XYZ file of C-alpha atoms in Angstrom:
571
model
C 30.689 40.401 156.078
C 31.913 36.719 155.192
C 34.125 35.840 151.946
C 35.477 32.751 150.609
C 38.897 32.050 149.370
C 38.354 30.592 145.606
C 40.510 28.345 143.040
C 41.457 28.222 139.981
C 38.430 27.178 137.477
C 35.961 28.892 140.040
C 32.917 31.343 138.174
C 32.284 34.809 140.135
C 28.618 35.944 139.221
C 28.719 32.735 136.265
C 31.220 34.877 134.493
C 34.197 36.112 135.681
C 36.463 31.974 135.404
C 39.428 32.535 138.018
C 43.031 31.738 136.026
C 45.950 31.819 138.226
C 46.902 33.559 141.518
C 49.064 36.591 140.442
C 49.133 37.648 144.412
C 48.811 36.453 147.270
C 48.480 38.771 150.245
C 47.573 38.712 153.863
C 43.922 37.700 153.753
C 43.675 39.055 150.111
C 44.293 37.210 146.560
C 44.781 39.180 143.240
C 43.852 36.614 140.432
C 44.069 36.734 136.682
C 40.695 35.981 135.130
C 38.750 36.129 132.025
C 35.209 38.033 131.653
C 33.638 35.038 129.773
C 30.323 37.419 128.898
C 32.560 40.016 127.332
C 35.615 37.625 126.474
C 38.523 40.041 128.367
C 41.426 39.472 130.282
C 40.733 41.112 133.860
C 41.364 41.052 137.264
C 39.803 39.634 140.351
C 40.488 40.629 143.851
C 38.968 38.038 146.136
C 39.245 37.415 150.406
C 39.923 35.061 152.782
C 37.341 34.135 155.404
C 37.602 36.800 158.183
C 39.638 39.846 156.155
C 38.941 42.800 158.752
C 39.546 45.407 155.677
C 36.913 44.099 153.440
C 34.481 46.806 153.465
C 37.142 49.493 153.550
C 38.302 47.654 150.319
C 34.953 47.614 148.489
C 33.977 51.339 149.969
C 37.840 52.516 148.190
C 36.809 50.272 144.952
C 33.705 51.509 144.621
C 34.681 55.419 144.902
C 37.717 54.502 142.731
C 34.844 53.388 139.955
C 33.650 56.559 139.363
C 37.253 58.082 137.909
C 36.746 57.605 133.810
C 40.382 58.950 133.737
C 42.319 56.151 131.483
C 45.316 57.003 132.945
C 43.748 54.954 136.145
C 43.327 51.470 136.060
C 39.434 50.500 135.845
C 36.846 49.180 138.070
C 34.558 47.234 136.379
C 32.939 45.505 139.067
C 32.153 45.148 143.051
C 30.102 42.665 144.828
C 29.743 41.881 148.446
C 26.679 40.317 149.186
C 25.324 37.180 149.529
C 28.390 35.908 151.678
C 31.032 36.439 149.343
C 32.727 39.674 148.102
C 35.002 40.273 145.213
C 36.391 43.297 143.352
C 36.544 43.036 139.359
C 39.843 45.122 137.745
C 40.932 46.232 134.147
C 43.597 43.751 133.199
C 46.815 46.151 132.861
C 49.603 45.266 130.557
C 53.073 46.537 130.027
C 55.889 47.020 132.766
C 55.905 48.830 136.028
C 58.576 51.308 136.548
C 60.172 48.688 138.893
C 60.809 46.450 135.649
C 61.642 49.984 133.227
C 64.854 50.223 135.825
C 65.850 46.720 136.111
C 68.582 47.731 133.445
C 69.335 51.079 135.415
C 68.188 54.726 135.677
C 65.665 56.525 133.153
C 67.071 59.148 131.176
C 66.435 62.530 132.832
C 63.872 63.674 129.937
C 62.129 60.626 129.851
C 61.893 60.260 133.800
C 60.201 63.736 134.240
C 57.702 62.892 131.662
C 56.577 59.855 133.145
C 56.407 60.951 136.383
C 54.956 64.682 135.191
C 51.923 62.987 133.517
C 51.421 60.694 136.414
C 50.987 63.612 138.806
C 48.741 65.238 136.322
C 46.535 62.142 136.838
C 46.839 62.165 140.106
C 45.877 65.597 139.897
C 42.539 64.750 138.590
C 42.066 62.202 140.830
C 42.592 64.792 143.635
C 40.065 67.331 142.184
C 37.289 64.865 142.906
C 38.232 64.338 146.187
C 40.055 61.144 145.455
C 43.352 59.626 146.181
C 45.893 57.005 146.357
C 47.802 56.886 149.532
C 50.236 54.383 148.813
C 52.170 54.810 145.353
C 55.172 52.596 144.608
C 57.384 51.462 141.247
C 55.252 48.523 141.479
C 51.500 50.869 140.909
C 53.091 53.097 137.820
C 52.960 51.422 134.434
C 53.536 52.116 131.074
C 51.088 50.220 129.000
C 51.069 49.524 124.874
C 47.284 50.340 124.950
C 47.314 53.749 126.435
C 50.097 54.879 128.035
C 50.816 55.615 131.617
C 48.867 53.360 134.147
C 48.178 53.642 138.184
C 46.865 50.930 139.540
C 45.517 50.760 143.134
C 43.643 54.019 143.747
C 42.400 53.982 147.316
C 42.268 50.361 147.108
C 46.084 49.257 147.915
C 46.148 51.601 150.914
C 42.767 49.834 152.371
C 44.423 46.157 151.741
C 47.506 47.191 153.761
C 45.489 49.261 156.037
C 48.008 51.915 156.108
C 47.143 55.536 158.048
C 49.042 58.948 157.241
C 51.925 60.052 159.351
C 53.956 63.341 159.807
C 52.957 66.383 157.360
C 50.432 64.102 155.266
C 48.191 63.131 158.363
C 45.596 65.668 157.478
C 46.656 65.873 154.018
C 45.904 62.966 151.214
C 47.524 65.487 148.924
C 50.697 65.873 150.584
C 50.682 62.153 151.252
C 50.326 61.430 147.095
C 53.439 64.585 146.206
C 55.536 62.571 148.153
C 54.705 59.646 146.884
C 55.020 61.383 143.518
C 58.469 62.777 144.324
C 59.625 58.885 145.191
C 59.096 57.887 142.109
C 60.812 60.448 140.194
C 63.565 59.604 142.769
C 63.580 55.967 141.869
C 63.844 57.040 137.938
C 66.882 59.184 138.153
C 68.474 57.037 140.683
C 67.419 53.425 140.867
C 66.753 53.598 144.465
C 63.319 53.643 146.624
C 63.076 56.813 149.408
C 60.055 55.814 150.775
C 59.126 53.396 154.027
C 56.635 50.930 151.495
C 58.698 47.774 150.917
C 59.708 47.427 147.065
C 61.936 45.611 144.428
C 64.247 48.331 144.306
C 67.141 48.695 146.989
C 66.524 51.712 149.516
C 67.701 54.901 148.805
C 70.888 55.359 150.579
C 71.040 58.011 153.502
C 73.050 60.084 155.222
C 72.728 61.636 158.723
C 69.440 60.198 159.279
C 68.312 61.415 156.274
C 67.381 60.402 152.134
C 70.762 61.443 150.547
C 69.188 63.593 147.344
C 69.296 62.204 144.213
C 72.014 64.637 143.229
C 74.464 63.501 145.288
C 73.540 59.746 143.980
C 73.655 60.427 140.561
C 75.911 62.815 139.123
C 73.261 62.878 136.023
C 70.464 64.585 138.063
C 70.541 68.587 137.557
C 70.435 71.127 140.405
C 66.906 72.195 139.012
C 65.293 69.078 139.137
C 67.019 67.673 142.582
C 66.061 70.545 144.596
C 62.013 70.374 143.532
C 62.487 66.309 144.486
C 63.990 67.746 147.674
C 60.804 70.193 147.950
C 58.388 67.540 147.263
C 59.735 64.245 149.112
C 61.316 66.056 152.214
C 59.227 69.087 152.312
C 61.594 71.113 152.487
C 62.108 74.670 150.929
C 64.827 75.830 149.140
C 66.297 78.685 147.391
C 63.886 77.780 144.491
C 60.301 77.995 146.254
C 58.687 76.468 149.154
C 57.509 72.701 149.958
C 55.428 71.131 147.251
C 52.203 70.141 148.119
C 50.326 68.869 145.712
C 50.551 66.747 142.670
C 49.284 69.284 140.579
C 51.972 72.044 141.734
C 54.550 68.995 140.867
C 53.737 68.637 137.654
C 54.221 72.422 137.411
C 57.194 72.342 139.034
C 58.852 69.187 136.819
C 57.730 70.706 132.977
C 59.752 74.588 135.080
C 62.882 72.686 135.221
C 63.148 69.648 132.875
C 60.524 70.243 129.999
C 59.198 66.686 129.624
C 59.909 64.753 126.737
C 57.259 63.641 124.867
C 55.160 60.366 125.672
C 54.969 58.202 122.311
C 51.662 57.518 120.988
C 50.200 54.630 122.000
C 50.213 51.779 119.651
C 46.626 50.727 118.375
C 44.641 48.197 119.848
C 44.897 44.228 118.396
C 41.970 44.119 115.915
C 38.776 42.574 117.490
C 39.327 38.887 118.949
C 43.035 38.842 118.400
C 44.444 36.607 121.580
C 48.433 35.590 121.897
C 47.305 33.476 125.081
C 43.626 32.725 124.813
C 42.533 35.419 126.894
C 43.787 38.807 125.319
C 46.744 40.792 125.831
C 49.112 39.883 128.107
C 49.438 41.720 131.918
C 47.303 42.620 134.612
C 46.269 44.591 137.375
C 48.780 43.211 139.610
C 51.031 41.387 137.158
C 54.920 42.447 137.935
C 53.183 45.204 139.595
C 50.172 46.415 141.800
C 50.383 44.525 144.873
C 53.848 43.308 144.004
C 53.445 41.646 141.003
C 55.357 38.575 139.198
C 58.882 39.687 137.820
C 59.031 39.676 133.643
C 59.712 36.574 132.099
C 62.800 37.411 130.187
C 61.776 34.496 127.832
C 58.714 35.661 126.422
C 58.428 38.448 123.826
C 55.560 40.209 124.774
C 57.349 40.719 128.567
C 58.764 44.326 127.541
C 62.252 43.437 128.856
C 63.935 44.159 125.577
C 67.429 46.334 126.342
C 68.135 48.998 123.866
C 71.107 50.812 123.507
C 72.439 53.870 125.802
C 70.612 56.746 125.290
C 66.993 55.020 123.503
C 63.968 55.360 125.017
C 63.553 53.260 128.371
C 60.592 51.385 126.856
C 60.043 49.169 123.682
C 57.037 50.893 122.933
C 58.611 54.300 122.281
C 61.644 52.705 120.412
C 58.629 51.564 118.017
C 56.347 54.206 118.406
C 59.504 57.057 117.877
C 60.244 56.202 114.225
C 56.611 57.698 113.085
C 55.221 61.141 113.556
C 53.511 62.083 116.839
C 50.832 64.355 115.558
C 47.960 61.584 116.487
C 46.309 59.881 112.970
C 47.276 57.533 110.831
C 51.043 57.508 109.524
C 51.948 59.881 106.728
C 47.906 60.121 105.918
C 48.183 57.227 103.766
C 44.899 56.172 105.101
C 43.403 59.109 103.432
C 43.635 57.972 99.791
C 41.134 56.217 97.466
C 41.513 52.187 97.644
C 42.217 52.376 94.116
C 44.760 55.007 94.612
C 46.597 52.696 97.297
C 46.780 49.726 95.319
C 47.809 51.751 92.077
C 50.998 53.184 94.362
C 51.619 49.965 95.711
C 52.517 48.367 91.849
C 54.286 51.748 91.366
C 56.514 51.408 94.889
C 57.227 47.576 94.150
C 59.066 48.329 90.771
C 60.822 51.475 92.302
C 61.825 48.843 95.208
C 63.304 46.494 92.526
C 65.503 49.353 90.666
C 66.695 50.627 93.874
C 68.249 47.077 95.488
C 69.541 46.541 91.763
C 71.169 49.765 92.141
C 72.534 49.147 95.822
C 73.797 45.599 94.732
C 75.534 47.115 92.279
C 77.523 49.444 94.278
C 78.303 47.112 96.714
C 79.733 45.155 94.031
C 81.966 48.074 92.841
C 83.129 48.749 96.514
C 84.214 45.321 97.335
C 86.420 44.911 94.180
C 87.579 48.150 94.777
C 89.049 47.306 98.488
C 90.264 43.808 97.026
C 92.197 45.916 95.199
C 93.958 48.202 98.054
C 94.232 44.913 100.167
C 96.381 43.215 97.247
C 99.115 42.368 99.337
C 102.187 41.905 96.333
C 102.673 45.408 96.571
C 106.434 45.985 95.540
C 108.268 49.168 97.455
C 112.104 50.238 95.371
C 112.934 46.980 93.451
C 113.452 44.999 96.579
C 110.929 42.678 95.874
C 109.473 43.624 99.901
C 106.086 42.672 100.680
C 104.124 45.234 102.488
C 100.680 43.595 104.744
C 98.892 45.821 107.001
C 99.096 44.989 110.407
C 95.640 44.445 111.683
C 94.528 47.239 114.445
C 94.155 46.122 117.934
C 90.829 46.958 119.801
C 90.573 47.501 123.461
C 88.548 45.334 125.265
C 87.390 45.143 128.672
C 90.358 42.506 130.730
C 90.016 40.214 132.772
C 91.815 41.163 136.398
C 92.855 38.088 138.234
C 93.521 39.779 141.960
C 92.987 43.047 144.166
C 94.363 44.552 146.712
C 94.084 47.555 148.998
C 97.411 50.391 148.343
C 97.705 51.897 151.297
C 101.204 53.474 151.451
C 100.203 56.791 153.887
C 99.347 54.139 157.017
C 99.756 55.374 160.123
C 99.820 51.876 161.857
C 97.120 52.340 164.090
C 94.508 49.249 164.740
C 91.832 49.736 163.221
C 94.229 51.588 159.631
C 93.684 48.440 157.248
C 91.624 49.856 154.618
C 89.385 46.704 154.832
C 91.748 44.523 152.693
C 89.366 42.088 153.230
C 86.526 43.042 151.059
C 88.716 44.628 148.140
C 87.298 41.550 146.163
C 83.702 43.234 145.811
C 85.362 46.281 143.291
C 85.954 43.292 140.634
C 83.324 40.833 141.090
C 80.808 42.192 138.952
C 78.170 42.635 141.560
C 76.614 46.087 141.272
C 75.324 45.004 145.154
C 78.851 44.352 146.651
C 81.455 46.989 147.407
C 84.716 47.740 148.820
C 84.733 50.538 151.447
C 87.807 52.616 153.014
C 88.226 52.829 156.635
C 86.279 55.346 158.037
C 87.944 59.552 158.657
C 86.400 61.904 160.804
C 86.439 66.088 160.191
C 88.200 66.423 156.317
C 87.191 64.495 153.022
C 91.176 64.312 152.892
C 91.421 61.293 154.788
C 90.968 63.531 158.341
C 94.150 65.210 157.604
C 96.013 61.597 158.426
C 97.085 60.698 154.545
C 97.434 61.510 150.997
C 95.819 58.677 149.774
C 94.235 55.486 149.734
C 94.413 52.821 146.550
C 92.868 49.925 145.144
C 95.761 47.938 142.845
C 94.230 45.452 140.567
C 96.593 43.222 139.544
C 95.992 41.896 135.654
C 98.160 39.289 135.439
C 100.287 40.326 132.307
C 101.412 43.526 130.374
C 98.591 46.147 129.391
C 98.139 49.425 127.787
C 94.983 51.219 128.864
C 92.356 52.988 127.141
C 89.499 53.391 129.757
C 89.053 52.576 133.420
C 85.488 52.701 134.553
C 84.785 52.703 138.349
C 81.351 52.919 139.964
C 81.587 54.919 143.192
C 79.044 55.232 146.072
C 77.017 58.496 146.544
C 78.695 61.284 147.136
C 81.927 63.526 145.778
C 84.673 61.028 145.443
C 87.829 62.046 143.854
C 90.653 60.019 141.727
C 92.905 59.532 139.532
C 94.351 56.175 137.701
C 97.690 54.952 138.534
C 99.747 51.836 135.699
C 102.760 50.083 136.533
C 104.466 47.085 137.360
C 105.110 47.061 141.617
C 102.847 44.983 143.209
C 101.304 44.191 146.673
C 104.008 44.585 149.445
C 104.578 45.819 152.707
C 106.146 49.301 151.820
C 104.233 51.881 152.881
C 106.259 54.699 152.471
C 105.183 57.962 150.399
C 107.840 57.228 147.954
C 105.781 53.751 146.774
C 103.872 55.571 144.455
C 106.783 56.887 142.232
C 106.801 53.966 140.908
C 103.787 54.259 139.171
C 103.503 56.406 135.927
C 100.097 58.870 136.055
C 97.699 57.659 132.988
C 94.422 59.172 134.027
C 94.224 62.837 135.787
C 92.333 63.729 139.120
C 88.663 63.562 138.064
C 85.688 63.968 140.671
C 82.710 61.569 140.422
C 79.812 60.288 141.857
C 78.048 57.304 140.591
C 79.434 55.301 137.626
C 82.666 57.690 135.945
C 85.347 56.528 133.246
C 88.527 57.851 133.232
C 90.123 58.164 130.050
C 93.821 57.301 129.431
C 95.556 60.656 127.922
C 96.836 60.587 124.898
C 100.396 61.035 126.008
C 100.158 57.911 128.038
C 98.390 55.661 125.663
C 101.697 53.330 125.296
C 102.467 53.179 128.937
C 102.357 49.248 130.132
C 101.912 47.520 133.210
C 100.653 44.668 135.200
C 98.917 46.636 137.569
C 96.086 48.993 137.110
C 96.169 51.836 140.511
C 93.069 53.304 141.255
C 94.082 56.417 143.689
C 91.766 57.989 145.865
C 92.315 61.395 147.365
C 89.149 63.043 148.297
C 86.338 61.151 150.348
C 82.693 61.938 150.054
C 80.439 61.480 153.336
C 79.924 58.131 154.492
C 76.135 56.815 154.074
C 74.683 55.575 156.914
C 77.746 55.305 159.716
C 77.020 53.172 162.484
C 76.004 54.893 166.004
C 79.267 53.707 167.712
C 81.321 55.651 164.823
C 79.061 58.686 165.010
C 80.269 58.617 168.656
C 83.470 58.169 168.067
C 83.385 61.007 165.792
C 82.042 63.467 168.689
C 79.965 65.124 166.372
C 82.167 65.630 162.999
C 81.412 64.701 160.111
C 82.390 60.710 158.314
C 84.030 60.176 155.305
C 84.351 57.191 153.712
C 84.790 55.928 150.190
C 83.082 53.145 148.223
C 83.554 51.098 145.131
C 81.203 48.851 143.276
C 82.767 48.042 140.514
C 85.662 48.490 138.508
C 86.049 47.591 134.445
C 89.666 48.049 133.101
C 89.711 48.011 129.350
C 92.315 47.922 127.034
C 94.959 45.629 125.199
C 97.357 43.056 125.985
C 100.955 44.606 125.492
C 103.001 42.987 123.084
């Protein structure tokens, strides 16, 4: 079967006009295009001259056509005759879950639900005897139009010509609950488990193996990491067997973590409404499906919004969540007589107008009032004294300007430096970048060698502490928070840390933790900030010459990310 590779400006079947390459594979092209006879946004898959997967391609398309689910992107279209073959796509809008976690994890609600109703489409998919074989962040979307979106159903697998390995070999299903499970891993965590190459970092790992999402993020519940750990290692545990399915997932997920609701989708534009020329903006394929562009942070319609801790991880819900859920129009304000409507809206506008002439009013009253109490001649006992109020200070995050390891318990042997080296990383501000302990072999408690390793940041002047926030690798790590005013030197006797007054107790964390300065410490100063590590979780991913070394025992070994110190300036 011959193809063609096309350009922009080029007509498929005198009516599908090729835009703009959105991807370029090997020996495949996913372009954005516009249906000229039904004036849509859509995409077009098209091949280069010798593509050995081309019929496997169409064959997947073409079975992939006859889902109606609108969960699953569309197939509108397949040709491959007359020396040329092309695949027509719905046009998908919104983000992939790949852009939802550029700002971090989902919310634990809001992660299960996405990743519950995609498995319920996949479900359906799977009852027809159809499946998808290679799911990444890139394939799930969340679209204004109509929710959740998969895109590549059959179709992505036959472009990378990928076969089934290990449990999933005879088993699409398996293949897809894994799949499944990876994505609901990459929500709660940030990270990709699977083998497919993707925009998010891997999933770190420990002996060989995924670490779980528990012991990456301290926000992940026992109940929901072990059916991950049932689904994407197949492996039972004390809560049931393997998962198998992406039905029995979604049964598993709503057991544990009752889903929070989807939002309603948002209504279609009204009938030849275009922000580009073409229709709303996205595709099959745009920031995701076959890898996608990234989000243009510039433009509005890109989805990228941040919202505040806590809100819902897309800009559609933080709309869509201020209006009932129940499906209709708003409030049923639709249902009245036009007359009726306009009537009210006369009514409304005048009880609009009394109520800001009411609120000015008060505002009015409150503002003279607090003139008053900030009159500053107030007179104390005939002295004639002036009393101001001091304004209040607020603590900020400071600015550290050096780091260094603390590593009083050394035992002087070679290879006992703590990695001075790379202490840097903890203050940078790169989430990617970390500082790491030297590694101990049998005991979390430094092998039974030391009390203690440190990380002093030095902050260049007198502070007082509110908050120190410290993102640690995976695993158990514990600390506590050190403040005073002996810096970097060469002691490294046990009686160094005296020194040092005790502002933040011994806390265990994983993940991203911020220790709170007590209240009986809140006016202790210092010029450096002592971040004290006692406890060591298990290293990820040792090399083989350590493992060696180790003759079998387990490594510890901490990490730091990143470290904020916030507070004020002591005066």
């Amino acid at each position: 079967m011959s193809t063609y590779t096309s350009e922009p400006g080029t007509r498929l079947a005198g009516r599908y006009r090729l835009v703009d390459q959105v991807t370029v594979g090997n020996g495949w092209t996913m372009w954005k295009a516009i249906d000229e006879t039904l004036a849509r946004p859509v995409s077009v898959l098209t091949f280069a001259s010798g593509f050995p997967r081309v019929s496997q391609v169409v064959t997947a398309a073409r079975a992939a056509s006859r889902l109606t689910d609108p969960r699953m992107a569309q197939v509108f279209d397949v040709e491959d005759g007359g020396g040329q073959a092309y695949i027509v796509l719905e046009w998908v809008g919104g983000e992939t879950l790949t852009d939802m976690l550029a700002d971090g994890p989902l919310e634990p609600g809001r992660a299960c639900s996405l990743i519950s109703e995609a498995s319920r489409a996949l479900a359906g998919a799977h009852a027809v005897g159809q499946a998808h074989l290679r799911l990444t962040p890139d394939a799930l979307c969340w679209t204004r139009s109509s929710g959740i979106k998969i895109t590549g159903l059959g179709i992505d697998a036959a472009l990378a010509g990928d076969g089934l390995t290990g449990p999933a070999a005879h088993d699409p299903a398996i293949a897809d609950t894994i799949a499944l499970a990876g994505l609901l891993y990459a929500a709660l965590t940030g990270y990709w488990p699977g083998e497919q190459p993707t925009r998010l970092p891997p999933a770190p790992v420990s002996d060989g193996v995924v670490c779980t999402p528990r012991q990456v993020s301290a926000d992940v519940s026992s109940a929901i990491d072990s059916v991950i750990v049932r689904a994407l290692l197949q492996r039972p545990t004390r809560q049931g067997p393997p998962i198998q399915s992406p039905a029995a997932l979604a049964d598993a997920i709503a057991g544990v973590a009752p889903p929070v609701p989807l939002p309603e989708p948002a209504p279609p534009a009204p009938a030849g409404y275009s922000d580009r020329g073409y229709g709303d903006r996205g595709g099959y394929g745009d920031r995701g499906g076959y890898g996608g562009y990234p989000a243009n942070p510039n433009d509005p319609d890109s989805w990228q919004t941040p919202g505040p801790q806590g809100t819902a991880p897309y800009p559609e819900r933080r709309q869509s969540a201020q209006f009932p859920a129940s499906g209709g129009h708003r409030g049923g304000q639709r249902d009245q007589a036009p007359y009726q409507g306009n009537e009210r809206r006369g009514t409304n506008r005048v009880l609009v107008t009394v109520v800001v002439l009411l609120v000015l009013i008060v505002i009015a009253a409150a503002v003279w009032a607090i003139g008053l109490r900030k009159t500053p001649s107030q007179s104390t006992g005939g002295t004639g004294t002036h009393h101001t109020t001091k304004p209040s200070t607020t603590a900020t995050a400071l600015t550290a300007v050096g780091v260094s390891t603390f590593n009083i318990d050394s035992v002087k042997t070679p290879g006992d430096t703590e990695d001075p080296e790379t202490a840097g990383n903890a203050i940078d501000g790169n989430l990617k970048t970390a500082w790491a302990t030297s590694d101990y072999f049998g005991s979390p408690q430094f092998g039974g060698l030391k009390a203690g390793v440190g990380l002093l940041i030095d902050m260049g002047k007198q502070v007082k502490l509110s908050q120190i926030e410290v993102l640690f690798g995976p695993g158990s790590t514990t600390a506590q928070i050190y403040l005073g005013n002996s810096g970097p030197s060469l002691d490294t006797s046990k009686t160094a840390l005296n020194s040092f007054t005790l502002v933040s107790p011994s806390a265990t964390a994983t993940g991203d933790h911020k220790f709170d300065v007590s209240s009986s410490e809140a006016n202790a100063t210092g010029r450096y900030v002592l971040i004290w590590l006692t406890s060591l979780p298990v290293a990820v991913n040792p090399s083989q010459s350590i493992v060696s070394a180790a003759g079998g025992q387990k490594i510890y070994q901490g990490l730091i990310y990143n470290v904020v110190v916030r507070g004020t300036a002591a005066h």
